[in-house]
Coordinates of C-alpha atoms in Angstrom, one line a residue:
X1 CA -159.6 -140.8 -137.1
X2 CA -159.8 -142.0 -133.6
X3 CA -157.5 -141.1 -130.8
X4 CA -156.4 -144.0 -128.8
X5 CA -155.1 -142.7 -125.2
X6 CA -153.4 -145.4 -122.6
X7 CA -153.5 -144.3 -118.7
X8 CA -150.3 -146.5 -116.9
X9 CA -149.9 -147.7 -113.3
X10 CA -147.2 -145.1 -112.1
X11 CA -145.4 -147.6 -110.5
X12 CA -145.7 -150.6 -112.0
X13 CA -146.2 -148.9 -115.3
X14 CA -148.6 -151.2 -116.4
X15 CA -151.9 -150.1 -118.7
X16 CA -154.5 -149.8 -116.9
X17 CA -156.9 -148.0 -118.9
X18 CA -157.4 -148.0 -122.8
X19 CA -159.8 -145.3 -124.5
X20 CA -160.6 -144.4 -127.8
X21 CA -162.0 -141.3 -128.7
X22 CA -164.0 -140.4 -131.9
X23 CA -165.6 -137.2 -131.1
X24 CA -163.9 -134.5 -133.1
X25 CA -164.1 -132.5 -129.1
X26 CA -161.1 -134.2 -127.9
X27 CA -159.7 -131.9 -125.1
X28 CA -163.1 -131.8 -123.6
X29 CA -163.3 -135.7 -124.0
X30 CA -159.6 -136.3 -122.4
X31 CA -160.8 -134.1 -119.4
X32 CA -163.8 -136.3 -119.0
X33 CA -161.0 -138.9 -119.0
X34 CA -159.1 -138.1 -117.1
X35 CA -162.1 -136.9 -114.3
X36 CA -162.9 -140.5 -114.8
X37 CA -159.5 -142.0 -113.7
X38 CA -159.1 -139.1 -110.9
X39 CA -162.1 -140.4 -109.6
X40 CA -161.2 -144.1 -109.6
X41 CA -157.9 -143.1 -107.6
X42 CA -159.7 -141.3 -105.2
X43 CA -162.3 -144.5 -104.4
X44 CA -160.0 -145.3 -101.4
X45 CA -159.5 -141.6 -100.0
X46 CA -161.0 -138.9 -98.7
X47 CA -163.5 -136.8 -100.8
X48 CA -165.3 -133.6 -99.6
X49 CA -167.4 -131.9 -101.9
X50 CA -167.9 -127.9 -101.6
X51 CA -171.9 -127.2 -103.1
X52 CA -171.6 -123.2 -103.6
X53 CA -174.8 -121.8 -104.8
X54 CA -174.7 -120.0 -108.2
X55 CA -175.5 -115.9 -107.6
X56 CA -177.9 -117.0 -104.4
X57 CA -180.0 -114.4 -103.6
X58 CA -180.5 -113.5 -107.6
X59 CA -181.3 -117.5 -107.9
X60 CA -184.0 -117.5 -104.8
X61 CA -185.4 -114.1 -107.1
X62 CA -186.1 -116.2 -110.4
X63 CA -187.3 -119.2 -108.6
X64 CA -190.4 -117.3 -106.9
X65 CA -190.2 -115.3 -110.5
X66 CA -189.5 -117.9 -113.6
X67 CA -190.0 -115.2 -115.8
X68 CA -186.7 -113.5 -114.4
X69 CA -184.7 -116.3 -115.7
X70 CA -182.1 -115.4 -118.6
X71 CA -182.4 -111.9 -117.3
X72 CA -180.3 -109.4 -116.1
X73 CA -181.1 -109.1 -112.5
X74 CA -179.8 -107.4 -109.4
X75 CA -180.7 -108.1 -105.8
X76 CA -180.0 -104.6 -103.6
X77 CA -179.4 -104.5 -99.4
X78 CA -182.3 -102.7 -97.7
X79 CA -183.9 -100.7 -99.4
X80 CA -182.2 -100.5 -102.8
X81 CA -178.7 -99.1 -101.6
X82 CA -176.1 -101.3 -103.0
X83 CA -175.6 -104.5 -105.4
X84 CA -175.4 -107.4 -103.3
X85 CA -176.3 -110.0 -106.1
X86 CA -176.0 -110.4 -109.9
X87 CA -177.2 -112.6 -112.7
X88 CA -174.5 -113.7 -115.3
X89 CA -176.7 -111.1 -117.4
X90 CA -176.0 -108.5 -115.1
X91 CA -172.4 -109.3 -115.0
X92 CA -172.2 -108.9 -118.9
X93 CA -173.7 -105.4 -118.4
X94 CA -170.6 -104.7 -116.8
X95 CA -172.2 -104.1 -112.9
X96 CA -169.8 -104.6 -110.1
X97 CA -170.7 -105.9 -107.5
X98 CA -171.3 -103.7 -104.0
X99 CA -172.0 -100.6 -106.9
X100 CA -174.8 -97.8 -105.4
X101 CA -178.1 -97.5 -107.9
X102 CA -177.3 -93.8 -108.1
X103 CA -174.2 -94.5 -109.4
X104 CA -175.6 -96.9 -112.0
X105 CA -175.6 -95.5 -115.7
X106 CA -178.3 -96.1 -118.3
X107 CA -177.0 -99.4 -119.6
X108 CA -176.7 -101.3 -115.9
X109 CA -180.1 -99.8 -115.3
X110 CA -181.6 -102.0 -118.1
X111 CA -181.4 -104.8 -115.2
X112 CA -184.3 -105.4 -112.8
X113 CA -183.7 -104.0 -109.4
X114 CA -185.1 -105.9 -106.5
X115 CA -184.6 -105.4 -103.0
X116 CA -183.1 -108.0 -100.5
X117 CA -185.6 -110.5 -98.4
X118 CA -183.3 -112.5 -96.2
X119 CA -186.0 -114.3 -94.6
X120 CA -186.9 -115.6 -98.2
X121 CA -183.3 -116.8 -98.8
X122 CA -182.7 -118.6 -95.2
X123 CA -185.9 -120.4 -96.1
X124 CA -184.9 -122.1 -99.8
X125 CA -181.0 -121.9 -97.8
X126 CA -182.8 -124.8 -95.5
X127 CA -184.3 -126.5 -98.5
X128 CA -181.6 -126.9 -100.2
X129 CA -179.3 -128.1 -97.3
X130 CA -182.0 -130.7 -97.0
X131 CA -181.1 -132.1 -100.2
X132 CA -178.1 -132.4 -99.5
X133 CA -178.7 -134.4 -96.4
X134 CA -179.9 -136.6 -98.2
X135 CA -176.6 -137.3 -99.8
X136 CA -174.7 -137.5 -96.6
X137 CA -174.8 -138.0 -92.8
X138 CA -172.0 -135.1 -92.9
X139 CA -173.0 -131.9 -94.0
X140 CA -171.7 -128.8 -92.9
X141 CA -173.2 -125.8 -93.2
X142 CA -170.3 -122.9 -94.0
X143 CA -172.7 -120.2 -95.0
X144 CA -176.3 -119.3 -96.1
X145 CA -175.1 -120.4 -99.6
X146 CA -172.5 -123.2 -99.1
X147 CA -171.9 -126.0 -97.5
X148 CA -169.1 -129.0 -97.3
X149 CA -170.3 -132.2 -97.7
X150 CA -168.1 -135.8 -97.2
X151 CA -168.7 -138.3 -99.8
X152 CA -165.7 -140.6 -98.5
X153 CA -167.3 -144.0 -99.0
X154 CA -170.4 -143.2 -100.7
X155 CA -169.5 -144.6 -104.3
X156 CA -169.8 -147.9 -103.2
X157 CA -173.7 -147.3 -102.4
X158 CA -174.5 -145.6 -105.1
X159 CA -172.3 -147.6 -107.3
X160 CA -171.0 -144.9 -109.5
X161 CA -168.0 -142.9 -109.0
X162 CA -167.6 -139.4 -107.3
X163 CA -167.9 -137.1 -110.1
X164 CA -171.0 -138.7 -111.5
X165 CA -172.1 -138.8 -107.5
X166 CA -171.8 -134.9 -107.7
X167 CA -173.5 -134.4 -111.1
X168 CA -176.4 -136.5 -109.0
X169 CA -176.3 -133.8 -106.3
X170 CA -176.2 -131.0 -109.0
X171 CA -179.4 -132.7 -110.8
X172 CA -181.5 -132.8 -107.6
X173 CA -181.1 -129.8 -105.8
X174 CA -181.7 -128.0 -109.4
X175 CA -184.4 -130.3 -109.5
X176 CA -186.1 -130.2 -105.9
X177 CA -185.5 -126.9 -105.0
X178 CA -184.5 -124.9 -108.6
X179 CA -181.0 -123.1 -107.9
X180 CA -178.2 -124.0 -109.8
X181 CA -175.3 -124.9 -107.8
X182 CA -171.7 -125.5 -108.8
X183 CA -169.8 -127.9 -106.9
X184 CA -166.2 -128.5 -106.4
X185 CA -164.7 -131.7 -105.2
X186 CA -160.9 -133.0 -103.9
X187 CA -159.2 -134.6 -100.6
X188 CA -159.4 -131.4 -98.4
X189 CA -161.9 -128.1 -97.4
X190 CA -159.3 -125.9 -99.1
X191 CA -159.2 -127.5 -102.3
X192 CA -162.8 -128.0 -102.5
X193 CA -163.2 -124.6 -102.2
X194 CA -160.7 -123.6 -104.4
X195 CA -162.4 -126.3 -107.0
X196 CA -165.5 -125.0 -106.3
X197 CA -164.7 -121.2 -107.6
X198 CA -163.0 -122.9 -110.8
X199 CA -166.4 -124.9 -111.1
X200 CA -168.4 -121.2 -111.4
X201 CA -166.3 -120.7 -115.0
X202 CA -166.8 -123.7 -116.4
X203 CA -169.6 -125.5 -118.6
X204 CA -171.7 -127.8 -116.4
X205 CA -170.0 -126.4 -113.2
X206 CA -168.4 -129.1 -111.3
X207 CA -164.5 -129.4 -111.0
X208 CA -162.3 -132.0 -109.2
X209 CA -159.0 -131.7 -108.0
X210 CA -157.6 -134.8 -107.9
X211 CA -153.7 -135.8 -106.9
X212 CA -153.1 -135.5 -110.7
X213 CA -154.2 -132.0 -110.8
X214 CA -153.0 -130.5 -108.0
X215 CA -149.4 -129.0 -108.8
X216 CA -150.6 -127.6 -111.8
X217 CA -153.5 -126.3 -110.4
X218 CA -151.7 -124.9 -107.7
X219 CA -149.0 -123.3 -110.2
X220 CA -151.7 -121.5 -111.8
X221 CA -153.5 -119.8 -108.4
X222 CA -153.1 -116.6 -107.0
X223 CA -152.1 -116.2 -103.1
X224 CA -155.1 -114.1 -103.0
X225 CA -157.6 -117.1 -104.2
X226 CA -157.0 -119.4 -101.5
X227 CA -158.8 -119.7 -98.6
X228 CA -158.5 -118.2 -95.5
X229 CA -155.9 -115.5 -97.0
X230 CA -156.4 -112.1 -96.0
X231 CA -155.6 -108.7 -97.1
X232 CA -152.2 -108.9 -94.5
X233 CA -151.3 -111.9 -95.2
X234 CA -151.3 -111.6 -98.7
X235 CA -149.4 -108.8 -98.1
X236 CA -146.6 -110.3 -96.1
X237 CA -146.5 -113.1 -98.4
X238 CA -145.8 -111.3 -101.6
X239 CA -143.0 -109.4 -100.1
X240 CA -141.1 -113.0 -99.3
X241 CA -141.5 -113.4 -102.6
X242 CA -144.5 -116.2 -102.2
X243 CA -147.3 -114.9 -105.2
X244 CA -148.7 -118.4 -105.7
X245 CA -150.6 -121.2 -104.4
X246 CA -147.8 -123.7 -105.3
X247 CA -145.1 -121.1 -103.9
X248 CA -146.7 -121.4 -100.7
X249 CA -146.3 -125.2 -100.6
X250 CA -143.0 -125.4 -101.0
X251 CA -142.2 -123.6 -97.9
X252 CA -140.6 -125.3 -95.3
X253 CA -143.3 -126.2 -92.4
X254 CA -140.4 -124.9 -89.8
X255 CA -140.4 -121.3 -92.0
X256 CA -144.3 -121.3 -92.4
X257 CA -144.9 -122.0 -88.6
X258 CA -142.2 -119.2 -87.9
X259 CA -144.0 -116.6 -90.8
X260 CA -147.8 -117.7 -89.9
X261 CA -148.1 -120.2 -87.4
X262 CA -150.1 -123.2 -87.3
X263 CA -152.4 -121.6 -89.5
X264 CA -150.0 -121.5 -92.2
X265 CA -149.3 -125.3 -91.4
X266 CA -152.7 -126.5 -92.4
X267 CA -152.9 -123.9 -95.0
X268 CA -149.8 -125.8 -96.9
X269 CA -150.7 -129.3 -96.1
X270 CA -154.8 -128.7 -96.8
X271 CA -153.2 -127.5 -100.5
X272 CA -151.2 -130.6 -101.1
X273 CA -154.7 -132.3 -100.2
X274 CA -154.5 -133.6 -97.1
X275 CA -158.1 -133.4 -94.8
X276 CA -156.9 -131.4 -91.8
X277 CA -160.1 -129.7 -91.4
X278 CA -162.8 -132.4 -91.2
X279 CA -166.4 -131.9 -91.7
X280 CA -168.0 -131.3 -88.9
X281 CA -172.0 -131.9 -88.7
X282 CA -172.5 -130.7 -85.1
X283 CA -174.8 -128.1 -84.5
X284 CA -173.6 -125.1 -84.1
X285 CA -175.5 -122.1 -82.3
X286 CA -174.9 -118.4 -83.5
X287 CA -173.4 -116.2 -80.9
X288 CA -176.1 -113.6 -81.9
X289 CA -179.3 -113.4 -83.9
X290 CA -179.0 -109.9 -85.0
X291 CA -182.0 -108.5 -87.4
X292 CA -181.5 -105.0 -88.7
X293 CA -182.7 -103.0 -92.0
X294 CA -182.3 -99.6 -93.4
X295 CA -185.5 -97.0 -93.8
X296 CA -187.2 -96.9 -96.6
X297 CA -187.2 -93.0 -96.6
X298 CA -185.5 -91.2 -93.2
X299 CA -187.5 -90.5 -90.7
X300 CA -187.9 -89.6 -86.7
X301 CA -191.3 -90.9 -86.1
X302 CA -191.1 -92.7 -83.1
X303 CA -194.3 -94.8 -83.8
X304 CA -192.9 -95.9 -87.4
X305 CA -189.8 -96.4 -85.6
X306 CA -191.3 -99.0 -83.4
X307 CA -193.4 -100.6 -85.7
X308 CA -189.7 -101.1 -87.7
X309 CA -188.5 -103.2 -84.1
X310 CA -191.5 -104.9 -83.7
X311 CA -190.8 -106.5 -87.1
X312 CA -187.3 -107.5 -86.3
X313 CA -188.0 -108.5 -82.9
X314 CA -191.1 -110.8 -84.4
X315 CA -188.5 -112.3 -87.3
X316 CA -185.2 -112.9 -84.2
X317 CA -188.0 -114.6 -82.1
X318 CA -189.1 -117.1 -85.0
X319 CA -185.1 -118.2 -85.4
X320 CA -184.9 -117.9 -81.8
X321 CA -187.6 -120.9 -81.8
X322 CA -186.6 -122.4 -84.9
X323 CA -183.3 -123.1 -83.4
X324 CA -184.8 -124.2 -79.9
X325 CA -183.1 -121.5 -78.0
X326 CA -184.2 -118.9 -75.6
X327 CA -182.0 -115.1 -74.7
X328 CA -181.3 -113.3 -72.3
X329 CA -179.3 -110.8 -73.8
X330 CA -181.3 -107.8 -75.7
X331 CA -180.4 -104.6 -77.3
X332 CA -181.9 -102.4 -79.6
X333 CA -180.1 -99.9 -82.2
X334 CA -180.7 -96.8 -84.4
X335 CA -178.3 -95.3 -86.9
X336 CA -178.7 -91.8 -87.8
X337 CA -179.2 -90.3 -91.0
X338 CA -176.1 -87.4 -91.3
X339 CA -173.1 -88.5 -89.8
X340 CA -174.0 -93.0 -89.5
X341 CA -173.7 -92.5 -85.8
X342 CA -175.1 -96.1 -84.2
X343 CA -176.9 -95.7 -80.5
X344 CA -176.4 -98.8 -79.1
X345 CA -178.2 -100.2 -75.7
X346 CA -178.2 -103.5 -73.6
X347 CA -179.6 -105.1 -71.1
X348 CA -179.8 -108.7 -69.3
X349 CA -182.8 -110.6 -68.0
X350 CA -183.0 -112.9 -65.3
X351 CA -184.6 -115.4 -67.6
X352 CA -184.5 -116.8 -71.2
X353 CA -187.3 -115.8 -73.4
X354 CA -187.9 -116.4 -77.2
X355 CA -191.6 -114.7 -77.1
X356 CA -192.7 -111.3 -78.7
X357 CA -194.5 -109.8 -76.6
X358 CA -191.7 -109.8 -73.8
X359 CA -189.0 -108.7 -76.1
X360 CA -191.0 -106.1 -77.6
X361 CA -191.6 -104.8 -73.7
X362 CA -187.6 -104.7 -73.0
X363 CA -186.9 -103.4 -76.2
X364 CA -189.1 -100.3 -75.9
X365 CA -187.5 -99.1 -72.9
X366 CA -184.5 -99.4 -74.3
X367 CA -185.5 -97.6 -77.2
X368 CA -186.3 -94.4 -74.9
X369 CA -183.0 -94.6 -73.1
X370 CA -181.5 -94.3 -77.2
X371 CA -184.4 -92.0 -79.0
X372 CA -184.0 -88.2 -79.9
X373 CA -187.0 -87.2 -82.0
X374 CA -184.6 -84.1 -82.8
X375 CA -182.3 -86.6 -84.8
X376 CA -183.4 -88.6 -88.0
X377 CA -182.4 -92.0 -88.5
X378 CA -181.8 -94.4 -91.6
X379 CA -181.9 -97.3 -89.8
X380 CA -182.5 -99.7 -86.5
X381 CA -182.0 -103.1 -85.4
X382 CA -182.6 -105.8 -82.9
X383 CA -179.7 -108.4 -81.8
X384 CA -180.5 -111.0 -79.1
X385 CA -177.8 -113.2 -77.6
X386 CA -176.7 -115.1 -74.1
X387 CA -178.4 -118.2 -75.4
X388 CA -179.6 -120.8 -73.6
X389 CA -181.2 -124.3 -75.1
X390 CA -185.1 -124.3 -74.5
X391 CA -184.8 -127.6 -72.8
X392 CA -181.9 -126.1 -70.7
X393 CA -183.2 -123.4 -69.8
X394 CA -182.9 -122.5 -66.4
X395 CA -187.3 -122.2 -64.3
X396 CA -187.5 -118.1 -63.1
X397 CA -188.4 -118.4 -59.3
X398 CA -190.9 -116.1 -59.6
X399 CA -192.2 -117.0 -63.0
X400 CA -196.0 -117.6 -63.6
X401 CA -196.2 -120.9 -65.4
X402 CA -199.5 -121.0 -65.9
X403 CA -198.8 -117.8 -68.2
X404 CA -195.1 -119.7 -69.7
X405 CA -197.0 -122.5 -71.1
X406 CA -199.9 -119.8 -72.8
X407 CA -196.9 -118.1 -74.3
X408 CA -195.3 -121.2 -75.7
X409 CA -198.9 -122.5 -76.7
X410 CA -198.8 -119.2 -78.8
X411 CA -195.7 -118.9 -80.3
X412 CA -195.9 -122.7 -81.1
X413 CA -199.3 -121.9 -83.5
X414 CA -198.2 -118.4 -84.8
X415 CA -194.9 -120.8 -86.1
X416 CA -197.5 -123.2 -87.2
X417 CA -199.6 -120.2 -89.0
X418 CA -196.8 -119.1 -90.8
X419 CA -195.4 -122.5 -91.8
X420 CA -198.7 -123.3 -93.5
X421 CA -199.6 -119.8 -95.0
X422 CA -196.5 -117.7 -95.4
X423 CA -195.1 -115.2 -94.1
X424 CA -196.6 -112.2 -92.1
X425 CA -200.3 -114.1 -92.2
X426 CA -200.6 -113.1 -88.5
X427 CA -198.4 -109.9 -87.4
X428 CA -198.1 -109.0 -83.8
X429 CA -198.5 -105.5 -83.2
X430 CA -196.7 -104.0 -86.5
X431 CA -197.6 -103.9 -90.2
X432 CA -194.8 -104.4 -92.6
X433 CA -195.3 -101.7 -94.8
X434 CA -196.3 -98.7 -92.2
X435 CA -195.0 -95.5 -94.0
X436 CA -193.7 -92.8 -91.5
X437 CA -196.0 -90.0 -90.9

C-alpha cells in the first residue's frame, strides 16, 4: 500500500509538496524526502559543503595499490612506529588508532602494515582540491584531507539542487582521482563539519543539516563533537551543566561572552546555522615548512646522518618552490635515541634562498654545532621559515647573478624532472635508502 506524505508551508500552511511512496524502505525514502525539501529551502541561503576524505592516507595506499582495496590496511608514522591510518577492515579488527606495532596482537597483525609517504599524499591532496575547484571559485583548504567549499548559488547553474550538487562532487573526485570522500553540507563551517562526521556513518556518505534538522541534531551531539571544543573547555562546560550541542545554544550570548568570549559567540550562533566564518580562498602561506622523519634503525653515523638532511632539505626546497617562496630562516634538528632529547639550532641569512645546494651548506654547519657522535639518535629534521615571496624577494648587494639565474635555471628543470618522471629521478647528493654503517 502506498504512503502518501504532504510537506505544508509553515506559515501559510498551505501544501506544498505531495509524495507517494511505494517502496517497502520507507524511512530511508522519507529521508530522501525530506533532503529533497531541505534543499529546496536552502536555494536562497548560504550553503557550505565540508569534503572530508574517507581514512586518507589508507585511501592514497589502495589507489597506487588496487589490490589493497576491501582490505584491512594500516598506514604507520616513520618508520612503522604508530597507526596513523585505518581501513574500515582494520577498524573491524578492533585497531585503535595511534596503537604501536609492538603492541599489536596476532589478530590486528592480519592487516597490511605500510609506512607513511607524505610527499605521496600532499600530491593526490592537490589533485583532489583540483576537483573541487572545479566546483567553486571558493575553496578552502582546512587540511591535507579537508576542505570547505561554498556552493551558495551554484544550483541554479547546474540546475539541480544542493544534495544532488554534492553527490556530483562525491562521483568525480571518486572518479578523477579514486578516494572516497564523505561530504557534509548546512548554512555554516561548524555544521558542515559536524554534518560531515555524521556523513562517515552513513550509507553513501553525505549528510545535510538543514533548518529542519538542526535542533534535533543538536539535542543529539556531544559538547565534545563540536568544533573547535577542546579538552578545557569541555571541561568547564560540563561542570555548568552544558553536556550538549543544543545546551550550548541556549545560553545567553551575555553568559557565553562572559564564560568563553567571542569565541563562544560564534560557537553558538555558527550551531544555530548562521555563516560567521566565511570561506576564505586567499592563499595562505605556512609559517614553516618543517620536514622531519624517524631512523629506520638508530644510529650515530654522521655521513648517514647527513644523507637523512639532505633528503629533507631537497623535499622543503621543492614546497619552498612550489609555493613561490624563498627563506631565510634555517635550522636543523636531531632527537636522540634514550631519553627523546631534541638539539635544536638556527640561524638567519641575509638573503632568501629556496635552492639545495645553499641550504644543504647552512645546514651542515649547523649540524656540527648540534652533533655528538657519542650519542645515537632516532631522528632529525629540517624546518625553514622567514618567508619571503620569490617575486618579493629582496636582490643581495653582493649576490652574483650570473650564478642566481644558473641556480633557478636548475631548480626550475630538477622540478620539471620530477614532475614528468617521479619522484627521486634525480637526487642531489643523498640516496634515499642509504643504510647506516
Amino acid at each position: 500500500m502506498p504512503v502518501i506524505v504532504f510537506f505544508f508551508n509553515s506559515n501559510s500552511n498551505n501544501i506544498i509538496y505531495v509524495f507517494l511512496i511505494y517502496n517497502s524502505h520507507v524511512a530511508e525514502e522519507l529521508e530522501n524526502l525530506f533532503n529533497i525539501v531541505d534543499t529546496s529551502a536552502m536555494a536562497h541561503k548560504n550553503v557550505i559543503a565540508l569534503i572530508d576524505c574517507d581514512s586518507f592516507f589508507v585511501s592514497c595506499e589502495q589507489k597506487i595499490n588496487p589490490e589493497l582495496k576491501g582490505k584491512p590496511v594500516c598506514v604507520l608514522s616513520g618508520h612503522g612506529q604508530c597507526v596513523i591510518s585505518r581501513s574500515r577492515e582494520a577498524k573491524a579488527l578492533g585497531i585503535p588508532m595511534g596503537i604501536p606495532t609492538f603492541k599489536m596482537t596476532k589478530e590486528m597483525k592480519k592487516a597490511t602494515l605500510i609506512t607513511a609517504s607524505h610527499d605521496l599524499y600532499g600530491e593526490i591532496s592537490e589533485e583532489v582540491m583540483d576537483v573541487l575547484k572545479e566546483f567553486s571559485p571558493k575553496v578552502e583548504v582546512y587540511s591535507i584531507d579537508e576542505a570547505f567549499v561554498d556552493l551558495t548559488g551554484l544550483e541554479r547553474l547546474y540546475k539541480r539542487n544542493y544534495y544532488a550538487i554534492a553527490k556530483m562532487i562525491q562521483a568525480e573526485v571518486r572518479n578523477k582521482v579514486d578516494i572516497p570522500v564523505s561530504i557534509g553540507l548546512s548554512g555554516s563551517k561548524s555544521l558542515a563539519k559536524l554534518a560531515s562526521d555524521k556523513a562517515k556513518n552513513i550509507e553513501g556518505g553525505i549528510f545535510l543539516i538543514g533548518a529542519r534538522k538542526i535542533e534535533p541534531v543538536l539535542k543529539k551531539t556531544s559538547i565534545d563533537e563540536i568544533w573547535g571544543i577542546g579538552r578545557n573547555l569541555s571541561k568547564m562546560l560540563r561542570q555548568n551543566g552544558i553536556l550538549t550541542a543544543y545546551e550550548l545554544v541556549l545560553k545567553s550570548d551575555y553568559w557565553l561572552d562572559k564564560h568563553i568570549g567571542i569565541r563562544g559567540l560564534e560557537m553558538k550562533h555558527e550551531l544555530l546555522g548562521e555563516m560567521i566564518s566565511v570561506v576564505d580562498d586567499s592563499f595562505k602561506p605556512p609559517k614553516s615548512i618543517q620536514k622531519t622523519s624517524a631512523f629506520g634503525i638508530f644510529t650515530s653515523d654522521l655521513d648517514f646522518i647527513k644523507n637523512q638532511l639532505n633528503y629533507h632539505i631537497h623535499r622543503a626546497c621543492k614546497k619552498l618552490r612550489s609555493l613561490d617562496l624563498k627563506c631565510s630562516g634555517i635550522a636543523v634538528m636531531l632527537r636522540t635515541k634514550v631519553e627523546f632529547k631534541v638539539y635544536y639550532e638556527k640561524t638567519t641569512i641575509p638573503h632568501s634562498t629556496c635552492y639545495e645546494w645553499e641550504i644543504s651548506d647552512i645546514v651542515f654547519k649547523l649540524l656540527e654545532k648540534i652533533y655528538n657522535p657519542n650519542i645515537v639518535y632516532r631522528s632529525s629534521g629540517v624546518i625553514l621559515d622567514e618567508f619571503t615571496s620569490n617575486n618579493g624577494a629582496q636582490m643581495f648587494l653582493f649576490a652574483d647573478n650570473e650564478s642566481v639565474e644558473k641556480s633557478a635555471r636548475l631548480a626550475k628543470s630538477l622540478d620539471k624532472l620530477e614532475a614528468k618522471f617521479g619522484r627521486d629521478i634525480v637526487q642531489t647528493g643523498f640516496v634515499k635508502d642509504k643504510k647506516p654503517s
